[in-house]
XYZ file of C-alpha atoms in Angstrom:
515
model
C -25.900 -18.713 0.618
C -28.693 -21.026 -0.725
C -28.900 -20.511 -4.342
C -32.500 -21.383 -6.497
C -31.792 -22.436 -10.035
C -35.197 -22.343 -12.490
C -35.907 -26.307 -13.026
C -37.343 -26.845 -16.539
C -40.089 -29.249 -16.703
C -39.711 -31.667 -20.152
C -43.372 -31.543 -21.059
C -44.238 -30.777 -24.751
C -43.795 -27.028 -25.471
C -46.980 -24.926 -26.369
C -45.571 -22.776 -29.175
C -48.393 -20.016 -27.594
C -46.105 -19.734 -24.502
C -43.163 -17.444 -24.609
C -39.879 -19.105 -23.382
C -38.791 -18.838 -19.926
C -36.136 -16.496 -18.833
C -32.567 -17.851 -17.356
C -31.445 -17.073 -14.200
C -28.615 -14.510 -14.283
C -25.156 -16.088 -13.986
C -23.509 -14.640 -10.364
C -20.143 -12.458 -11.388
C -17.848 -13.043 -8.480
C -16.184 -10.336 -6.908
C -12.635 -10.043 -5.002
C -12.414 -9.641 -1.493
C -10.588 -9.894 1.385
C -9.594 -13.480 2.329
C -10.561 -14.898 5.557
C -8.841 -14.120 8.236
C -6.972 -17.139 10.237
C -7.696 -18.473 13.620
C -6.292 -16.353 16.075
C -3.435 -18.973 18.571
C -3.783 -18.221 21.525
C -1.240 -20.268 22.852
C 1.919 -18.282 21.326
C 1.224 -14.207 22.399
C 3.850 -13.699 24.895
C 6.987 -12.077 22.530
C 10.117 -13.567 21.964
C 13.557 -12.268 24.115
C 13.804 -10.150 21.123
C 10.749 -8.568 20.898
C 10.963 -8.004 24.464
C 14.178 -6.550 24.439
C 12.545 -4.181 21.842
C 9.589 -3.321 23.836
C 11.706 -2.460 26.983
C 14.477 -0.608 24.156
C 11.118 1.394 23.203
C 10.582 2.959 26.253
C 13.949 3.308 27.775
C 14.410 6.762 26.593
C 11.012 8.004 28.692
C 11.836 5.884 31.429
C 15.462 7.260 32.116
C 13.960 10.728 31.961
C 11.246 10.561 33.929
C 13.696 8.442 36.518
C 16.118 11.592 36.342
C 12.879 13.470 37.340
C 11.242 11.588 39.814
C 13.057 8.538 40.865
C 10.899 6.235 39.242
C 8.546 4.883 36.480
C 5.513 3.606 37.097
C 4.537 0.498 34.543
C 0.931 2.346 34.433
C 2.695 5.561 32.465
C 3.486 2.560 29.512
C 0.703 0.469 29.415
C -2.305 2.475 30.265
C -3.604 -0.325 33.045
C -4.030 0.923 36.580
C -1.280 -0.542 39.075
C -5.182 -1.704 40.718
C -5.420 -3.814 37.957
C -2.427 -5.983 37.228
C -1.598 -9.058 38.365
C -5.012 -9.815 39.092
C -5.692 -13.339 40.431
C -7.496 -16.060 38.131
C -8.272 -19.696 38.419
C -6.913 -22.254 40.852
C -5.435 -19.127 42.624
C -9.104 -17.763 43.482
C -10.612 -20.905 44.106
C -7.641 -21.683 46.546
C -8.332 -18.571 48.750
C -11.976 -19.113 48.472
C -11.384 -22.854 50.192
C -13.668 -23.911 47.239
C -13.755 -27.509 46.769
C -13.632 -29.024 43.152
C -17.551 -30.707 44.027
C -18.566 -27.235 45.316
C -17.127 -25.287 41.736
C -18.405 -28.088 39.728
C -22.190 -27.424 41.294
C -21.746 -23.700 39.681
C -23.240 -22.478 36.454
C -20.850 -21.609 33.838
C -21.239 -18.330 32.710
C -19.373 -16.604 29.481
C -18.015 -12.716 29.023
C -18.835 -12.355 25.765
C -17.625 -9.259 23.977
C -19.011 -7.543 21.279
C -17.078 -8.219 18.301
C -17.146 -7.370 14.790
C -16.851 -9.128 11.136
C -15.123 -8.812 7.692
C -16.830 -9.608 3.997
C -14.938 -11.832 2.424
C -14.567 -13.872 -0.799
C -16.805 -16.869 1.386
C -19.056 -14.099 3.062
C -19.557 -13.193 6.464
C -16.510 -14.101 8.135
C -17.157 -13.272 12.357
C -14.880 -13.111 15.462
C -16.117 -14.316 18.744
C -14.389 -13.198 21.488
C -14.918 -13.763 25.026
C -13.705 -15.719 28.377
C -15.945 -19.043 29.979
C -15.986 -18.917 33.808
C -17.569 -20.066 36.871
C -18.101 -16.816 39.597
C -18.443 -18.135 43.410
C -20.858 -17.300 45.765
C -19.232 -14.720 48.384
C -20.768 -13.262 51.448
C -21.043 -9.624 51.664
C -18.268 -9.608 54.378
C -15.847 -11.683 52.284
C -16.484 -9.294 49.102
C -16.034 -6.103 51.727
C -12.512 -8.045 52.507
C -11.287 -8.731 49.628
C -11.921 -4.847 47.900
C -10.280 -3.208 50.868
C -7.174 -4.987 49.288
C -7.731 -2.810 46.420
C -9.456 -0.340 48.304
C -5.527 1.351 49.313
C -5.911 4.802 51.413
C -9.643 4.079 51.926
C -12.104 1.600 53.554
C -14.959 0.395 51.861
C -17.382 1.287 54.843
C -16.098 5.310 54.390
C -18.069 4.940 50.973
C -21.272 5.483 50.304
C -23.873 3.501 49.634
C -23.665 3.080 46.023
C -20.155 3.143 45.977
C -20.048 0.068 48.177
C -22.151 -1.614 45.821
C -19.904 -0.897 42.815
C -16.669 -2.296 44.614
C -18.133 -4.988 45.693
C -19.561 -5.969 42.596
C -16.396 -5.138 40.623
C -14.880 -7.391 43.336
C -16.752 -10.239 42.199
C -16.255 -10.201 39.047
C -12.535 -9.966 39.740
C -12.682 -13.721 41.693
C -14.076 -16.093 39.448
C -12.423 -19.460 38.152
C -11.890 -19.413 34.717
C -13.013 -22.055 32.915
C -10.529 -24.082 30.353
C -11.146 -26.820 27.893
C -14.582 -26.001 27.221
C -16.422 -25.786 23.829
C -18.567 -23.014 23.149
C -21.875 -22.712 20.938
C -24.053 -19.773 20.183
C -26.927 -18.317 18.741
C -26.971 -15.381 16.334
C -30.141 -13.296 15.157
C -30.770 -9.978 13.620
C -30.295 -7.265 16.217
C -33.147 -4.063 16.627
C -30.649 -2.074 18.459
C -27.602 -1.833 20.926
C -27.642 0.065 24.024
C -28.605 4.281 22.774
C -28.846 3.050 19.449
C -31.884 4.475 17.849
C -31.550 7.408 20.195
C -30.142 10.649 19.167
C -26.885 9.726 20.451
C -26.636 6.219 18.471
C -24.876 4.864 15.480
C -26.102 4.523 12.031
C -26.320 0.806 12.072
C -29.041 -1.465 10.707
C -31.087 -4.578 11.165
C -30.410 -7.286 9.124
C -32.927 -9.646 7.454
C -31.560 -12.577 8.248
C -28.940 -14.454 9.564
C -30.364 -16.643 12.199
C -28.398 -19.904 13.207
C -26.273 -21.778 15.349
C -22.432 -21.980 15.872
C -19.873 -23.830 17.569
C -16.295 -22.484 17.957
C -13.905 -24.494 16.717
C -11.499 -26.424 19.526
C -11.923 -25.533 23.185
C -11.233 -22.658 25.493
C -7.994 -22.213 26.566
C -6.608 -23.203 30.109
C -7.397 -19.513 30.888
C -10.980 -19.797 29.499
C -10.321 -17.697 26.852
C -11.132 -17.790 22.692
C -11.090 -15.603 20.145
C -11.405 -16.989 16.555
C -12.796 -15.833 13.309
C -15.934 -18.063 11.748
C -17.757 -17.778 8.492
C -21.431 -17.121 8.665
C -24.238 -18.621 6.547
C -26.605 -15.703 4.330
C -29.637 -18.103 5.744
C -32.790 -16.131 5.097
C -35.256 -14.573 7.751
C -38.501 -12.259 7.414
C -37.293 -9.492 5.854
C -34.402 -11.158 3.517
C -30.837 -12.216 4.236
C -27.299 -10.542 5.428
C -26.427 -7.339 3.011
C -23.199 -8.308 1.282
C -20.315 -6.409 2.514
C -19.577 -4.822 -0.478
C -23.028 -4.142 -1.590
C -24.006 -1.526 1.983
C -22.077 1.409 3.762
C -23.867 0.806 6.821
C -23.024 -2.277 9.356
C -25.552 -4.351 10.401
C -25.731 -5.525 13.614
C -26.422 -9.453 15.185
C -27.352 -10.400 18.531
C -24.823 -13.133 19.473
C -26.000 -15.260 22.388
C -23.571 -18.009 24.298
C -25.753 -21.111 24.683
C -26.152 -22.646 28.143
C -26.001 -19.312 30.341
C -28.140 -16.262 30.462
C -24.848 -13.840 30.887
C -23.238 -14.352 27.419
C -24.959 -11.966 25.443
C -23.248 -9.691 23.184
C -24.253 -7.787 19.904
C -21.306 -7.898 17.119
C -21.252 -5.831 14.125
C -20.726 -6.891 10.410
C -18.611 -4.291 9.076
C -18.701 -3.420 5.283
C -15.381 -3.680 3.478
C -15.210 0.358 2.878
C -15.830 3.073 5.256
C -14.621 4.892 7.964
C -13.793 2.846 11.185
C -13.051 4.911 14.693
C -10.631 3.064 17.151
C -11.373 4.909 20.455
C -9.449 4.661 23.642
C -11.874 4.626 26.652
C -10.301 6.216 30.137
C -9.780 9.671 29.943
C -11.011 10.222 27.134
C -14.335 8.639 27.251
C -15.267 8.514 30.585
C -13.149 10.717 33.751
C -10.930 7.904 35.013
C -7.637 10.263 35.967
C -5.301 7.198 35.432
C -2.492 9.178 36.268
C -3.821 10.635 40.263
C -3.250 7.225 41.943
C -6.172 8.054 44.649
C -8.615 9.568 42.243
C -7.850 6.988 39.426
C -8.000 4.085 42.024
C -11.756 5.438 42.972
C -13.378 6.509 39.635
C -12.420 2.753 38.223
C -13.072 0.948 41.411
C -16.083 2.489 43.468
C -17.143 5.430 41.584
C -20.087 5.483 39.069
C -18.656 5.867 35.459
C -18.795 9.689 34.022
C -18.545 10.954 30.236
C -15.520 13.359 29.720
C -17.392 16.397 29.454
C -19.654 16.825 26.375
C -17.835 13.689 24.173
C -20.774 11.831 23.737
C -22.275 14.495 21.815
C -19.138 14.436 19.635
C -19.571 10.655 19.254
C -22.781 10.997 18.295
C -22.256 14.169 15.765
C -20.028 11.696 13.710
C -22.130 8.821 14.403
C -25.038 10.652 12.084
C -22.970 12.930 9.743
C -20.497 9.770 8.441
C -23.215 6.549 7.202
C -20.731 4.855 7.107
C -19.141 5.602 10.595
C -18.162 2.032 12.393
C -17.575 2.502 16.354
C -14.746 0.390 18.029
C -13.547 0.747 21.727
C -10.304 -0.810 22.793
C -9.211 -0.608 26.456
C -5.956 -2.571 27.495
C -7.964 -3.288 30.854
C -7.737 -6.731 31.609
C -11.331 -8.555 30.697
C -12.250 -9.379 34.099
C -12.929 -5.860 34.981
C -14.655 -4.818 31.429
C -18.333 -5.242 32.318
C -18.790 -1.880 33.511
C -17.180 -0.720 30.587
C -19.089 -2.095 28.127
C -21.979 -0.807 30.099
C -21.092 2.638 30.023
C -20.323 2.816 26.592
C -23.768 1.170 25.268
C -25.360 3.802 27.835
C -23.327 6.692 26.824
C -22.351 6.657 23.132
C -22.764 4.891 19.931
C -23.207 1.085 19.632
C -19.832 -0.560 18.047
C -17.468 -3.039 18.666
C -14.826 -4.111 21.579
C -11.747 -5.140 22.582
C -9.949 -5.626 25.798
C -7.027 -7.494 27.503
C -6.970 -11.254 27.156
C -5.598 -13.441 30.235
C -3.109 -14.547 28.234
C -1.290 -11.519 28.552
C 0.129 -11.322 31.757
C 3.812 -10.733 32.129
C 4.840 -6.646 31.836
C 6.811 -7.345 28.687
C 3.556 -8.400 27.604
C 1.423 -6.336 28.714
C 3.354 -2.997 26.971
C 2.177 -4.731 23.642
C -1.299 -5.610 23.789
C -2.460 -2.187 22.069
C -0.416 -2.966 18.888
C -1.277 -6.482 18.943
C -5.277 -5.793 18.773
C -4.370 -2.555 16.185
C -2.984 -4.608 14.034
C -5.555 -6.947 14.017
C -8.275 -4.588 13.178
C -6.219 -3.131 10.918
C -5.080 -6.277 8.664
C -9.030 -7.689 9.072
C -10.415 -4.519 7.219
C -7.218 -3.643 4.701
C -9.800 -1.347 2.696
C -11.000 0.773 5.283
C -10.045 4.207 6.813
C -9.064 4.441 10.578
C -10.021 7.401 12.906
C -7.627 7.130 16.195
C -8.794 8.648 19.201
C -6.890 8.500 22.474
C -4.809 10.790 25.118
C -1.656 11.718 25.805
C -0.711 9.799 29.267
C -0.487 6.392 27.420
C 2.834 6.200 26.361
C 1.475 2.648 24.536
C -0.525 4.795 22.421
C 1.806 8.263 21.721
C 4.292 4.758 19.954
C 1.559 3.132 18.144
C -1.078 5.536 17.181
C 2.091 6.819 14.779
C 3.129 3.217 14.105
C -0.210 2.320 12.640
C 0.200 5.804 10.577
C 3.599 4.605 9.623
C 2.714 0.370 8.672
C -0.397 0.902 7.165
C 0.182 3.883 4.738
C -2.996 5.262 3.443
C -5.493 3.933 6.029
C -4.977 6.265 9.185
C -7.723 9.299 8.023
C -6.984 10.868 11.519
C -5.430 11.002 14.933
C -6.635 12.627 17.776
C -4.863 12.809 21.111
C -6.496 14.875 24.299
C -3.244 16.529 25.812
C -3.890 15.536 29.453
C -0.724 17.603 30.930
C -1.940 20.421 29.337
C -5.366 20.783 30.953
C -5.332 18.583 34.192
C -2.663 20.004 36.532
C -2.861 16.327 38.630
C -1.597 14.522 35.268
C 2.694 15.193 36.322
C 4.171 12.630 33.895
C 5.560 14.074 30.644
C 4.554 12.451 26.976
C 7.141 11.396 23.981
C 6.054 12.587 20.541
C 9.136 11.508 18.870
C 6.818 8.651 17.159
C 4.984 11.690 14.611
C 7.926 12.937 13.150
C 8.053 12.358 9.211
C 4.176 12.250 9.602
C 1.845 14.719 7.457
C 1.129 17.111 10.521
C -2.709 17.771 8.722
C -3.631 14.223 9.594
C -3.295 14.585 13.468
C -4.565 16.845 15.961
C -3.244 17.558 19.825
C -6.420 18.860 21.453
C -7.924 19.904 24.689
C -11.333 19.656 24.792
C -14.394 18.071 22.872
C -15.297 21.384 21.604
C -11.922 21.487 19.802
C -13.523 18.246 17.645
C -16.399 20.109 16.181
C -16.865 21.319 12.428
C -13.854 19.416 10.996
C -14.334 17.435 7.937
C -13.422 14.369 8.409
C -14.359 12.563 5.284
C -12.684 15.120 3.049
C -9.631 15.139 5.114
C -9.875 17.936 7.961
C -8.493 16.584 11.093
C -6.913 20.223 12.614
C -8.616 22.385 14.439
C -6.511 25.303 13.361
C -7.266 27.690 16.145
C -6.045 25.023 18.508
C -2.181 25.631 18.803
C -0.192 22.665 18.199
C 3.148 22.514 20.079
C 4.910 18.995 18.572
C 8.833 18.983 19.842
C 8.624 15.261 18.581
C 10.705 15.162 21.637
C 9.636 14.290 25.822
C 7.147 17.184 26.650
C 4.679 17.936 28.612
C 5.516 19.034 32.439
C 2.916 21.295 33.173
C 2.653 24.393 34.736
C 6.371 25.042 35.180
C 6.791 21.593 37.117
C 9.634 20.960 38.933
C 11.779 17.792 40.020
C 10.718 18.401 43.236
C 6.995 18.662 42.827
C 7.511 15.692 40.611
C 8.689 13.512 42.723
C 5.830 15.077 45.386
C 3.216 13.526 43.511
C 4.854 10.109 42.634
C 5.027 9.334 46.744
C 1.364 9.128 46.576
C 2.282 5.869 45.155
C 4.395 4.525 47.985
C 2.256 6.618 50.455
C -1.129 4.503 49.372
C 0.720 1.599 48.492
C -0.471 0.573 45.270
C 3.335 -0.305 44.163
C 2.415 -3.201 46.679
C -0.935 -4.394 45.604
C 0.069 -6.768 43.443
C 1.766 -8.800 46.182
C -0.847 -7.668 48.375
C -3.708 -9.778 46.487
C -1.521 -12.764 45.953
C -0.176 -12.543 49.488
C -3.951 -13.020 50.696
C -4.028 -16.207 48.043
C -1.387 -17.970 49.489
């Protein structure tokens, strides 16, 4: 922050004149330190850790085995089968019979995603976030090709219209080249709004003053095209003053982060005061109707289907969003960041500005995979030590029914609430049971098992109400939750639709067509 101090002029002093005042000496003020450089280069765990991660859901696995047979990897990690293995780089370009002249005459384009910052003892200290890539050009019958690989059970000309459009564009994004070894510069002014914000449905933030400039990332992309890395912001001044100091406002402010050199790296980032009340908020089926658990319907509502708000949530997002002022919005989704765009859409359409995270390339063996959520919880978590964490998420993740508990658990004193939509107990297509071994030795009034948005209304969150108590809460912290009286057999009915649409192949499927 520029800093003015009085200059006193030696000229002979007219005793008339009163003396001039001094400039009040700055007290400094403890704060968080500034959070490291995120490496990029060292995520996938150790034969330990994964021996630990498989150890973790062994238990689940052999039951729902003795069940049904088998154990789909999208029961533990929360990602569509759809959406692993995905294909990046050389692999697309390859299939595409794209030469290296013919990529090199593309423009570069950047996913950049909405991120958020700490205050610390140096200021503003920011993380960018985001992928660098190049996306091909691709006829409409190549794009129609290459979804019917996803499309499994269906065709894409037995959609309609709009539905076409969405898989093909989805499609796209899918097949680009990711570019590695790049640096990366942006721009950063004061943002007016984010998607609904302003609306009735928006969050509390505000506009800063200031805060205009210009920053490069440190180092380059990695050979995935990927960074993530905090940087410190300058308090420069603007029209209508500078950056609030984090521990000064309740409200975050928001900044307009623009990639330099392409039109399609524009993101808004929030700077999040050092107290408060910070919701981490799961997006599929809770959010938005994505039924990741009905292969057919789940494969649809992510691939071709227009995006749809879980019932009334969005007026439960927003209810918080005005009642807490201090209310910061953050929406993590282990999808892998190739397919996030319509995400981040749908939430800045839908509900109240905030930030995001997703699923970096670098993540993509299994082992991995089953420990992205705690890897980006913890982040959050150690980058805003002084802050309380609402948890929002449902019950067929068995990623989150481990870690929402875990966080509980490691960071004593921050988790406010957890809230967990019991999927097997209101949609009769969700067969797969859910392990709530992970609460036990938790204060059962700080989370809530719930059915419906409704169920969220009238509790008082900021003084500590997170149960509904007219919504029964059945907690075996055991395996529960076959529905309806579900048997083995009826079990085991619904897992075929796996081999019966084929999605246990797609993986192979999409690299088979690479080859």
């Amino acid at each position: 922050m520029l800093q003015y101090a009085p200059i006193l002029a030696i000229l002979p002093v007219v005793l008339a004149l009163p003396a001039p005042t001094p400039a009040p000496t700055p007290v400094a003020i403890a704060h968080p330190m500034v959070t490291p450089r995120a490496s990029l280069t060292d995520r996938t765990p150790t034969k330990v850790q994964e021996r630990d991660i498989i150890d973790s859901i062994t238990g689940l696995g052999d039951y729902i085995g003795s069940l049904v047979g088998s154990f789909p990897s999208y029961v533990a990690s929360g990602v569509p089968q759809f959406f692993q293995d995905l294909p990046t780089g050389t692999a697309v370009q390859s299939s595409l019979s794209l030469s290296d002249n013919d990529l090199d005459a593309l423009p570069t384009q950047v996913l950049n995603i909405p991120s958020y910052a700490n205050w610390t003892t140096q200021g503003w200290n920011l993380r960018f976030r985001g992928n660098v890539f190049k996306q091909p050009n691709i006829s409409t019958e190549k794009l129609n090709d290459l979804a019917n690989i996803f499309l499994i059970g269906t065709d894409i000309d037995s959609l309609q219209p709009s539905e076409q459009d969405q898989a093909r564009n989805l499609t796209a994004e899918i097949f680009v080249v990711q570019q590695g070894d790049r640096n990366v510069s942006f721009n950063i002014e004061p943002a007016s709004s984010q998607g609904v914000d302003g609306t009735n449905t928006g969050s509390n933030a505000e506009t800063p003053g200031g805060g205009s400039q210009d920053i490069t990332l440190v180092g380059e992309t990695t050979a995935q095209g990927d960074y993530d890395q905090f940087l410190l912001l300058a308090n420069v001044s603007g029209p209508g003053g500078y950056l609030k100091p984090g521990n000064e406002t309740l409200r975050p402010q928001r900044l307009n982060v623009y990639a330099n050199g392409t039109l399609t790296g524009n993101a808004t980032s929030y700077l999040v005061p050092s107290t408060g009340y910070t919701i981490i908020s799961d997006i599929d089926d809770i959010l938005r109707v994505t039924k990741i658990y009905d292969p057919k319907e789940g494969l649809l509502n992510s691939f071709a289907r227009a995006f749809t708000p879980w019932m009334n949530m969005p007026e439960i997002y927003a209810n918080w969003s005005q009642s807490i002022p201090d209310f910061h919005f953050h929406y993590l989704t282990t999808t892998p960041e190739q397919v996030t765009r319509n995400y981040m859409d749908f939430i800045y359409k839908t509900y109240p500005g905030g930030s995001f995270d997703t699923r970096p390339l670098n993540f993509s063996d299994i082992s991995a995979t089953l420990s992205i959520r705690k890897y980006l919880l913890t982040k959050v978590f150690e980058t805003f030590p002084t802050r309380k964490f609402i948890l929002v998420a449902d019950t067929s993740n068995s990623d989150v029914m481990k870690d929402y508990p875990l966080m509980a658990s490691t960071f004593k004193n921050q988790v406010a609430c957890i809230f967990l939509r019991n999927t097997s107990a209101t949609d009769s297509s969700d067969k797969f049971p859910y392990d709530t071994s992970g609460f036990e030795g938790l204060d059962n009034s700080t989370y809530m098992f719930f059915n419906v948005p409704d169920d969220l209304k009238g509790l008082d969150i900021m003084n500590g109400q997170c149960v509904n108590n007219t919504i029964k809460q059945d907690v075996t912290f055991s395996t529960q939750g076959l529905p309806f009286g579900l048997s083995k057999k009826s079990a085991a009915a619904s897992l075929s639709i796996w081999s019966s649409v084929g999605l246990v192949t797609l993986g192979s499927a999409v690299f088979g067509l690479l080859v």
